[in-house]
Amino acid sequence: MIRNFLTVGGWTMLSRVLGLIRDQLLYNFLGAGPALDAYLVALRLPNMFRRLFGEGALNAAFVPMFTGKYETEGHDKALRFASQALSALVAWLVILTVICEIFTPIVISLTSDFQPSGDRFSLAVALTRITFPYMVLICAAALVAGILNGRGYYSAASAAYLAFNVIGIASTYIGYWGWHDVVFASAWGVTISGAVQLGALLWATKRAGILPFLLRPTLSPDIRQMLRRMGPGLLGSGVTQINLTVDTIIATKLPVGGVSILYAADRLNQLPLGVLGAAAATTLMPVLSKHAATKDAEGGRASLNRALNYALLLTLPATAGLIALAPILMTGLFAYGHFSTQDALLAAECLRAYAAGLPAFILIKVLSPGFFAHGDTKTPVRIGFFTLAINLGLNLALFHPLGYLGPPLASTLAAIANVLCLAFILYRREVFQPDAALIKHATRTFGAALLMALWVAAGQKLLAPYVIYQHGLLRVIVMAFLVLLGAVIYGGALDALGIVKIKDAVAALQKRIARRRSR
């Protein structure tokens, strides 16, 4: 499992780095203003439905069923089920897209606080009509990726998602240098990337011999069973998306540029969250589904403990580093062009609030498959409604006294409540039982991450107070030095505490490289 975890994480990391470059270009060319605010709202809408129908409830219901059917009924039955699921998904999403294209102004009014008479509202409507077809393409791509993941082809599924950011970078440059309209060029790049991703994934399934095909949509017994499993999952995913919508509406109540500032902080926080959360959830679901299908409870608990160990090993230093280095990270990465140093420092404070909840957000991704693999999609829904109430109440309570810090802090506290509920229920069901090795490693990992944070915070205090206002290249050099210093200190602490021996890790890496060269 660790090899698959690192494979998915590696591809996702590359995708996130490219995404960071894409966002840097947008902030450089547009700044924290009405155009970027409108674009980000337009981008969040299809992404909201993607998470709801593509990566949320559908995959939670589809992957265990597809994996179990392949193991028990064979290739042909599993492939036909996958084709039925893909056909039903595409038909439903095409209808939804047509409706949303017609009623886009109403959709924007419901999901933002933009004034209908303002420029941000009309621009958001125009951009959303361009980006909405992306929802159909990327949701279909997510299901095809689920087919690949269910058969263990993690690299192909993860690599395809690079297209979103590669095409996004290219379209942003075209908009700036050629089209002279960055925001519209970037919106078209979103939809084009969806087509490229779907095409790449279909090609990968063809090579693997599991290419799905479109059928006339029907409610077969398998599809009805999948829909029954999806129902609670849709409510659960819907709760998460309502949470994000609440955050967006609160952000649009901030002064012009507020959406852009919060998005910049969230994007940097999403770098480790997307990499580690996606890797853990993607690789753990098929593993736990197999253990559940074979009634191997002990194997399931061991796999969950290992996944938690891997996640914490990488999550805790990321959390400590983001909190300690937030000012130099935000100014070093974003404070260029039309995005000012003051905007970046404001985003740094929001980043710290988001990063405090990073372990909780990732552990939710790790623990949720413990329910889904056993066919339980109802319990996470109940927990989701509970945390929705917490998030909504905290947003309303914290927005006025804390301003920009309100939405990220509310999200963090709600995520902590969510993960505590998930862990407690799984523990009561004996699906999750932390062993001595997990507790020992988690404690020592926390100590190593804290030591690293103290050192880099001291280094930033000596170097960064004046550097963040200097030339961009100097900021980048100092930022890179502090990040490298943190990595060295953390690696040394892990070695000294006996968590990961550097000598053994280097030997394993060399062995893997040699094995690949010999193929």
Coordinates of C-alpha atoms in Angstrom, one line a residue:
M1 CA 0.0 0.0 0.0
I2 CA 2.8 2.4 0.7
R3 CA 4.1 2.1 -2.9
N4 CA 0.6 3.0 -4.2
F5 CA 0.3 5.8 -1.6
L6 CA 3.5 7.3 -2.8
T7 CA 2.6 6.8 -6.5
V8 CA -0.7 8.7 -6.2
G9 CA 0.9 11.2 -3.9
G10 CA 3.8 11.9 -6.3
W11 CA 1.6 12.5 -9.3
T12 CA -0.8 14.6 -7.2
M13 CA 2.1 16.6 -5.8
L14 CA 3.3 17.4 -9.4
S15 CA -0.3 18.4 -10.3
R16 CA -0.5 20.7 -7.2
V17 CA 2.8 22.3 -7.9
L18 CA 1.7 23.1 -11.5
G19 CA -1.6 24.4 -10.0
L20 CA 0.4 26.7 -7.7
I21 CA 2.2 28.0 -10.8
R22 CA -1.2 28.6 -12.5
D23 CA -2.5 30.5 -9.5
Q24 CA 0.7 32.6 -9.3
L25 CA 0.2 33.7 -12.9
L26 CA -3.5 34.6 -12.3
Y27 CA -2.6 36.6 -9.1
N28 CA 0.2 38.3 -10.9
F29 CA -1.8 39.3 -14.0
L30 CA -5.1 40.1 -12.2
G31 CA -4.4 40.8 -8.5
A32 CA -7.0 40.6 -5.7
G33 CA -9.8 42.4 -7.6
P34 CA -13.2 41.9 -9.1
A35 CA -12.1 39.9 -12.2
L36 CA -10.3 37.3 -10.1
D37 CA -13.2 37.2 -7.5
A38 CA -15.6 36.5 -10.3
Y39 CA -13.4 33.8 -11.9
L40 CA -12.9 32.0 -8.6
V41 CA -16.7 31.9 -8.0
A42 CA -17.2 30.6 -11.5
L43 CA -14.5 27.9 -11.0
R44 CA -15.9 26.8 -7.7
L45 CA -19.4 26.0 -9.1
P46 CA -18.4 23.2 -11.5
N47 CA -15.9 22.0 -8.9
M48 CA -18.6 21.8 -6.3
F49 CA -20.7 19.4 -8.5
R50 CA -17.5 17.5 -9.4
R51 CA -16.8 16.8 -5.8
L52 CA -20.5 15.9 -5.2
F53 CA -21.1 13.6 -8.2
G54 CA -17.6 12.7 -9.4
E55 CA -15.3 12.2 -6.4
G56 CA -17.8 12.1 -3.6
A57 CA -20.8 9.8 -3.2
L58 CA -20.5 8.2 -6.6
N59 CA -17.0 6.9 -6.1
A60 CA -17.8 5.9 -2.5
A61 CA -20.6 3.7 -3.8
F62 CA -19.1 2.7 -7.2
V63 CA -15.5 1.6 -6.3
P64 CA -16.5 -1.0 -3.6
M65 CA -19.2 -2.4 -5.9
F66 CA -16.9 -2.5 -9.0
T67 CA -14.1 -4.1 -7.0
G68 CA -16.3 -6.7 -5.4
K69 CA -18.0 -7.5 -8.7
Y70 CA -14.6 -7.9 -10.4
E71 CA -13.4 -10.2 -7.7
T72 CA -16.5 -12.4 -7.5
E73 CA -18.2 -12.2 -10.9
G74 CA -15.3 -11.6 -13.3
H75 CA -14.2 -9.0 -15.9
D76 CA -17.2 -8.9 -18.2
K77 CA -19.9 -8.4 -15.5
A78 CA -17.8 -5.7 -13.8
L79 CA -17.1 -3.9 -17.1
R80 CA -20.8 -3.9 -18.0
F81 CA -21.7 -2.5 -14.6
A82 CA -19.1 0.3 -15.0
S83 CA -20.5 1.1 -18.4
Q84 CA -24.0 1.3 -17.0
A85 CA -22.8 3.6 -14.3
L86 CA -20.9 5.9 -16.7
S87 CA -24.0 6.1 -19.0
A88 CA -26.3 7.1 -16.2
L89 CA -23.9 9.6 -14.8
V90 CA -23.3 11.4 -18.2
A91 CA -27.1 11.5 -19.0
W92 CA -27.9 13.1 -15.6
L93 CA -25.1 15.6 -15.7
V94 CA -25.9 16.8 -19.3
I95 CA -29.4 17.5 -18.1
L96 CA -28.2 19.4 -15.0
T97 CA -25.7 21.4 -17.1
V98 CA -28.4 22.5 -19.6
I99 CA -30.6 23.7 -16.7
C100 CA -27.7 25.5 -15.0
E101 CA -26.6 27.2 -18.3
I102 CA -30.2 28.6 -18.7
F103 CA -30.5 29.7 -15.0
T104 CA -26.9 30.8 -14.4
P105 CA -27.9 34.2 -12.9
I106 CA -30.1 32.5 -10.3
V107 CA -27.3 30.0 -9.5
I108 CA -24.8 32.9 -8.9
S109 CA -27.3 34.7 -6.7
L110 CA -27.7 31.7 -4.5
T111 CA -24.0 30.9 -4.2
S112 CA -22.5 34.4 -3.7
D113 CA -23.3 37.8 -2.3
F114 CA -22.4 39.6 -5.5
Q115 CA -24.8 42.5 -6.2
P116 CA -26.8 41.8 -9.5
S117 CA -26.1 45.3 -10.7
G118 CA -22.3 45.0 -10.2
D119 CA -19.5 44.0 -12.5
R120 CA -18.5 41.0 -10.5
F121 CA -22.0 39.5 -10.9
S122 CA -22.2 39.8 -14.7
L123 CA -18.7 38.6 -15.1
A124 CA -19.3 35.6 -12.9
V125 CA -22.4 34.7 -14.9
A126 CA -20.5 34.9 -18.2
L127 CA -17.5 32.9 -16.9
T128 CA -19.7 30.2 -15.3
R129 CA -21.5 29.5 -18.6
I130 CA -18.0 28.7 -20.0
T131 CA -16.8 26.5 -17.2
F132 CA -20.0 24.6 -16.4
P133 CA -19.5 21.9 -19.1
Y134 CA -16.3 21.0 -17.3
M135 CA -18.5 19.4 -14.7
V136 CA -19.8 16.7 -17.1
L137 CA -16.3 15.9 -18.5
I138 CA -14.5 15.8 -15.1
C139 CA -17.2 13.7 -13.4
A140 CA -17.1 11.2 -16.2
A141 CA -13.3 11.2 -15.9
A142 CA -13.5 10.6 -12.1
L143 CA -15.6 7.5 -12.7
V144 CA -13.2 6.2 -15.3
A145 CA -10.4 6.9 -12.8
G146 CA -12.3 4.8 -10.3
I147 CA -12.3 1.9 -12.7
L148 CA -8.5 2.2 -13.1
N149 CA -7.9 2.6 -9.3
G150 CA -10.2 -0.4 -8.7
R151 CA -7.8 -2.5 -10.8
G152 CA -4.7 -1.1 -9.3
Y153 CA -3.7 1.3 -12.1
Y154 CA -3.0 4.3 -9.9
S155 CA -0.3 6.0 -12.0
A156 CA -2.5 6.4 -15.1
A157 CA -5.5 7.8 -13.2
S158 CA -3.3 10.3 -11.2
A159 CA -1.2 11.4 -14.2
A160 CA -4.2 12.4 -16.2
Y161 CA -5.2 15.2 -13.8
L162 CA -2.0 17.1 -14.7
A163 CA -3.9 18.3 -17.8
F164 CA -6.0 20.7 -15.8
N165 CA -3.0 22.7 -14.6
V166 CA -0.9 22.3 -17.7
I167 CA -3.7 23.6 -19.9
G168 CA -4.5 26.2 -17.3
I169 CA -1.0 27.6 -17.4
A170 CA -1.0 27.7 -21.2
S171 CA -4.4 29.4 -21.4
T172 CA -3.4 32.0 -18.9
Y173 CA -0.3 32.9 -20.9
I174 CA -2.4 32.9 -24.1
G175 CA -4.9 35.2 -22.5
Y176 CA -2.1 37.6 -21.4
W177 CA 0.1 37.7 -24.4
G178 CA -2.3 36.9 -27.3
W179 CA -5.9 37.2 -26.4
H180 CA -5.4 40.1 -24.0
D181 CA -8.2 38.8 -21.8
V182 CA -6.7 36.5 -19.1
V183 CA -9.9 35.7 -17.2
F184 CA -11.9 34.5 -20.3
A185 CA -9.0 32.5 -21.7
S186 CA -8.5 30.8 -18.3
A187 CA -12.2 29.9 -18.2
W188 CA -12.0 28.3 -21.6
G189 CA -8.9 26.5 -20.5
V190 CA -10.9 24.9 -17.6
T191 CA -13.4 23.2 -20.0
I192 CA -10.8 22.2 -22.5
S193 CA -8.8 20.5 -19.8
G194 CA -11.8 18.4 -18.8
A195 CA -12.0 17.0 -22.3
V196 CA -8.3 16.2 -22.4
Q197 CA -8.4 14.5 -19.0
L198 CA -11.4 12.3 -20.0
G199 CA -9.7 11.3 -23.2
A200 CA -6.5 10.4 -21.5
L201 CA -8.3 8.2 -18.9
L202 CA -10.4 6.4 -21.6
W203 CA -7.2 5.7 -23.5
A204 CA -5.6 4.3 -20.3
T205 CA -8.6 2.0 -19.7
K206 CA -8.4 0.8 -23.3
R207 CA -4.8 -0.2 -22.8
A208 CA -5.7 -1.9 -19.6
G209 CA -8.5 -3.9 -21.3
I210 CA -11.3 -2.3 -19.2
L211 CA -12.6 0.4 -21.5
P212 CA -16.2 1.3 -20.6
F213 CA -18.8 2.0 -23.3
L214 CA -21.9 4.1 -23.3
L215 CA -25.3 2.4 -23.1
R216 CA -28.8 3.5 -23.1
P217 CA -29.3 4.7 -19.5
T218 CA -31.4 2.2 -17.5
L219 CA -32.2 1.5 -13.9
S220 CA -30.7 -2.0 -13.7
P221 CA -30.6 -3.8 -10.4
D222 CA -26.9 -2.9 -10.0
I223 CA -27.6 0.8 -10.8
R224 CA -30.5 0.8 -8.3
Q225 CA -28.2 -0.7 -5.6
M226 CA -25.5 1.9 -6.4
L227 CA -28.1 4.7 -6.2
R228 CA -29.3 3.4 -2.8
R229 CA -25.7 3.5 -1.6
M230 CA -25.2 6.9 -3.1
G231 CA -28.3 8.4 -1.5
P232 CA -26.8 8.9 2.0
G233 CA -23.4 9.7 0.4
L234 CA -24.9 12.4 -1.7
L235 CA -26.4 14.0 1.4
G236 CA -23.0 13.7 3.1
S237 CA -21.1 15.2 0.2
G238 CA -23.9 17.7 -0.1
V239 CA -23.2 18.8 3.5
T240 CA -19.6 19.3 2.6
Q241 CA -20.5 21.4 -0.4
I242 CA -22.9 23.4 1.6
N243 CA -20.1 24.1 4.0
L244 CA -17.9 25.3 1.1
T245 CA -20.8 27.4 -0.3
V246 CA -21.3 29.0 3.1
D247 CA -17.6 29.9 3.2
T248 CA -17.9 31.3 -0.4
I249 CA -20.9 33.4 0.5
I250 CA -19.2 34.8 3.6
A251 CA -16.1 35.5 1.5
T252 CA -18.1 37.5 -1.0
K253 CA -19.4 39.7 1.8
L254 CA -15.8 40.9 2.4
P255 CA -14.5 43.9 0.5
V256 CA -13.6 43.4 -3.2
G257 CA -10.7 41.0 -3.3
G258 CA -11.8 39.1 -0.3
V259 CA -12.5 35.9 -2.3
S260 CA -9.1 36.1 -3.9
I261 CA -7.3 36.5 -0.6
L262 CA -9.0 33.6 1.0
Y263 CA -8.5 31.5 -2.1
A264 CA -4.8 32.2 -2.1
A265 CA -4.5 31.0 1.5
D266 CA -6.6 27.9 0.8
R267 CA -4.7 27.0 -2.3
L268 CA -1.4 26.8 -0.4
N269 CA -3.1 24.8 2.3
Q270 CA -4.6 22.5 -0.4
L271 CA -1.1 21.6 -1.6
P272 CA -0.4 19.0 1.2
L273 CA -4.2 18.4 1.7
G274 CA -4.8 17.5 -1.9
V275 CA -1.6 15.4 -2.2
L276 CA -1.9 13.4 1.1
G277 CA -5.7 13.3 1.3
A278 CA -6.2 12.2 -2.3
A279 CA -3.4 9.6 -2.0
A280 CA -4.8 8.1 1.2
A281 CA -8.4 8.0 0.1
T282 CA -7.6 6.7 -3.4
T283 CA -5.3 3.8 -2.3
L284 CA -7.1 2.9 0.9
M285 CA -10.7 2.4 -0.5
P286 CA -9.9 -0.6 -2.7
V287 CA -7.7 -2.2 0.0
L288 CA -10.4 -1.9 2.7
S289 CA -13.1 -3.0 0.3
K290 CA -11.2 -6.2 -0.4
H291 CA -10.7 -6.8 3.4
A292 CA -14.5 -6.2 3.9
A293 CA -15.4 -8.5 1.0
T294 CA -13.3 -11.3 2.5
K295 CA -14.3 -10.5 6.1
D296 CA -10.7 -9.9 7.1
A297 CA -11.3 -7.6 10.0
E298 CA -7.8 -7.8 11.4
G299 CA -6.3 -7.0 8.0
G300 CA -8.6 -4.0 7.6
R301 CA -7.6 -2.6 11.0
A302 CA -3.9 -3.1 10.2
S303 CA -4.3 -1.3 6.8
L304 CA -6.1 1.6 8.4
N305 CA -3.4 2.0 11.0
R306 CA -0.6 1.9 8.4
A307 CA -2.5 4.6 6.3
L308 CA -2.8 6.8 9.4
N309 CA 0.9 6.4 10.1
Y310 CA 1.9 7.4 6.6
A311 CA -0.5 10.3 6.6
L312 CA 0.7 11.7 9.9
L313 CA 4.3 11.3 8.9
L314 CA 3.8 13.8 6.1
T315 CA 0.9 15.8 7.4
L316 CA 2.3 17.0 10.8
P317 CA 5.5 18.6 9.3
A318 CA 3.4 20.2 6.6
T319 CA 1.1 21.7 9.2
A320 CA 3.9 22.9 11.4
G321 CA 5.8 24.4 8.4
L322 CA 2.7 26.3 7.0
I323 CA 2.0 27.8 10.4
A324 CA 5.6 28.8 11.1
L325 CA 6.5 30.1 7.6
A326 CA 3.1 31.5 6.5
P327 CA 4.4 35.1 5.9
I328 CA 7.5 34.3 3.8
L329 CA 5.6 31.6 1.9
M330 CA 2.7 33.8 0.9
T331 CA 4.9 36.8 0.0
G332 CA 7.5 34.6 -1.7
L333 CA 5.0 32.8 -3.9
F334 CA 2.2 35.4 -4.6
A335 CA 3.3 39.0 -3.8
Y336 CA 4.1 40.0 -7.4
G337 CA 2.5 42.1 -10.1
H338 CA -1.0 43.2 -9.1
F339 CA -1.0 41.2 -5.8
S340 CA 0.5 43.4 -3.1
T341 CA 2.7 42.4 -0.2
Q342 CA -0.1 43.6 2.2
D343 CA -2.6 41.3 0.4
A344 CA -0.1 38.4 0.8
L345 CA 0.4 39.1 4.5
L346 CA -3.4 39.1 5.1
A347 CA -3.6 35.8 3.2
A348 CA -0.8 34.5 5.5
E349 CA -2.9 35.0 8.6
C350 CA -5.8 33.1 6.9
L351 CA -3.3 30.3 5.9
R352 CA -2.4 29.8 9.5
A353 CA -6.1 29.3 10.4
Y354 CA -6.6 26.9 7.6
A355 CA -3.3 24.9 8.3
A356 CA -4.3 24.4 11.9
G357 CA -7.1 22.1 10.6
L358 CA -4.9 20.3 8.0
P359 CA -4.4 17.1 10.1
A360 CA -8.2 16.9 10.7
F361 CA -9.0 17.4 7.0
I362 CA -6.6 14.6 5.9
L363 CA -7.7 12.2 8.7
I364 CA -11.3 12.6 7.5
K365 CA -10.1 11.3 4.1
V366 CA -8.3 8.4 5.8
L367 CA -11.1 7.4 8.1
S368 CA -14.2 7.8 5.8
P369 CA -13.3 4.7 3.7
G370 CA -13.6 2.7 6.9
F371 CA -17.4 3.3 6.6
F372 CA -17.7 3.2 2.8
A373 CA -15.9 -0.1 2.5
H374 CA -18.5 -1.8 4.7
G375 CA -21.4 -0.3 2.8
D376 CA -22.2 2.3 5.5
T377 CA -22.8 5.7 3.9
K378 CA -25.4 6.8 6.4
T379 CA -23.2 7.4 9.5
P380 CA -20.8 10.0 7.7
V381 CA -24.0 11.8 6.6
R382 CA -25.2 12.2 10.2
I383 CA -21.8 13.4 11.2
G384 CA -21.7 15.7 8.2
F385 CA -25.0 17.4 9.2
F386 CA -23.6 17.9 12.7
T387 CA -20.5 19.5 11.5
L388 CA -22.5 21.6 9.0
A389 CA -24.3 23.1 11.9
I390 CA -21.0 23.8 13.6
N391 CA -19.5 25.4 10.6
L392 CA -22.5 27.6 9.9
G393 CA -22.8 28.7 13.5
L394 CA -19.1 29.5 13.8
N395 CA -19.1 31.4 10.4
L396 CA -21.9 33.6 11.7
A397 CA -20.3 34.0 15.1
L398 CA -16.7 34.7 13.9
F399 CA -17.2 36.7 10.7
H400 CA -17.8 40.1 12.3
P401 CA -15.2 40.0 15.1
L402 CA -12.5 38.3 13.0
G403 CA -13.2 39.3 9.4
Y404 CA -11.0 37.4 7.0
L405 CA -10.0 34.9 9.7
G406 CA -13.6 33.8 10.4
P407 CA -14.3 31.4 7.5
P408 CA -11.0 29.5 7.7
L409 CA -11.1 29.2 11.5
A410 CA -14.8 28.0 11.3
S411 CA -13.8 25.3 8.7
T412 CA -10.9 24.2 10.9
L413 CA -13.0 23.8 14.1
A414 CA -15.7 22.0 12.1
A415 CA -13.2 19.5 10.6
I416 CA -11.8 18.7 14.0
A417 CA -15.3 17.9 15.3
N418 CA -15.8 15.8 12.2
V419 CA -12.7 13.6 12.6
L420 CA -13.3 13.1 16.3
C421 CA -16.8 11.7 15.6
L422 CA -15.6 9.5 12.8
A423 CA -12.7 8.0 14.9
F424 CA -14.9 7.5 17.9
I425 CA -17.6 5.5 16.0
L426 CA -15.1 3.4 14.0
Y427 CA -13.4 2.6 17.3
R428 CA -16.7 1.5 18.9
R429 CA -17.3 -0.7 15.9
E430 CA -13.7 -2.2 16.2
V431 CA -12.9 -1.1 12.6
F432 CA -10.3 1.3 13.9
Q433 CA -8.2 0.3 16.9
P434 CA -4.9 2.3 17.1
D435 CA -2.1 -0.1 18.0
A436 CA 1.1 0.6 20.0
A437 CA 3.2 1.2 16.9
L438 CA 0.8 3.9 15.6
I439 CA 0.7 5.7 19.0
K440 CA 4.5 5.6 19.3
H441 CA 5.1 6.8 15.8
A442 CA 2.4 9.5 16.0
T443 CA 3.9 10.9 19.3
R444 CA 7.4 10.9 18.0
T445 CA 6.4 12.4 14.6
F446 CA 4.6 15.2 16.5
G447 CA 7.8 15.9 18.5
A448 CA 9.9 16.0 15.3
A449 CA 7.5 18.4 13.6
L450 CA 7.4 20.7 16.6
L451 CA 11.2 20.8 16.7
M452 CA 11.4 21.7 13.1
A453 CA 8.7 24.4 13.4
L454 CA 10.6 26.1 16.3
W455 CA 13.8 26.2 14.3
V456 CA 12.3 27.6 11.1
A457 CA 10.2 30.1 13.0
A458 CA 13.4 31.3 14.7
G459 CA 15.1 31.5 11.2
Q460 CA 12.2 33.5 9.8
K461 CA 12.3 35.9 12.7
L462 CA 15.9 36.6 12.0
L463 CA 15.7 36.8 8.2
A464 CA 12.1 37.5 7.0
P465 CA 10.8 40.6 8.8
Y466 CA 12.7 42.8 6.3
V467 CA 13.0 40.4 3.4
I468 CA 9.3 40.1 2.7
Y469 CA 9.3 43.8 1.6
Q470 CA 12.4 43.4 -0.6
H471 CA 12.8 42.2 -4.2
G472 CA 11.0 39.0 -5.2
L473 CA 14.2 37.0 -5.9
L474 CA 15.6 37.6 -2.4
R475 CA 12.3 36.5 -0.9
V476 CA 12.3 33.3 -2.9
I477 CA 15.9 32.5 -1.9
V478 CA 15.1 33.0 1.8
M479 CA 11.9 31.0 1.5
A480 CA 13.7 28.1 -0.2
F481 CA 16.5 28.2 2.4
L482 CA 14.0 28.0 5.3
V483 CA 12.0 25.2 3.7
L484 CA 15.2 23.2 3.0
L485 CA 16.3 23.9 6.6
G486 CA 13.0 22.6 7.9
A487 CA 13.3 19.4 5.7
V488 CA 16.8 18.7 7.0
I489 CA 15.8 19.2 10.7
Y490 CA 12.7 17.1 10.3
G491 CA 14.6 14.3 8.5
G492 CA 17.3 14.4 11.2
A493 CA 14.8 14.3 14.0
L494 CA 13.0 11.3 12.4
D495 CA 16.3 9.5 12.1
A496 CA 17.3 10.3 15.7
L497 CA 13.9 9.2 17.1
G498 CA 14.0 5.9 15.1
I499 CA 10.9 6.7 13.1
V500 CA 12.5 6.6 9.7
K501 CA 16.2 5.6 9.2
I502 CA 17.7 7.8 6.5
K503 CA 20.2 5.0 5.6
D504 CA 17.4 2.5 5.1
A505 CA 15.2 4.9 3.1
V506 CA 18.1 5.7 0.7
A507 CA 18.9 2.0 0.3
A508 CA 15.2 1.3 -0.5
L509 CA 15.1 4.1 -3.0
Q510 CA 18.3 2.9 -4.7
K511 CA 16.9 -0.7 -4.9
R512 CA 13.7 0.6 -6.5
I513 CA 15.6 2.6 -9.1
A514 CA 17.8 -0.4 -9.9
R515 CA 14.8 -2.6 -10.3
R516 CA 13.2 -0.2 -12.7
R517 CA 16.3 0.1 -14.8
S518 CA 16.6 -3.7 -15.0
R519 CA 13.1 -4.0 -16.6

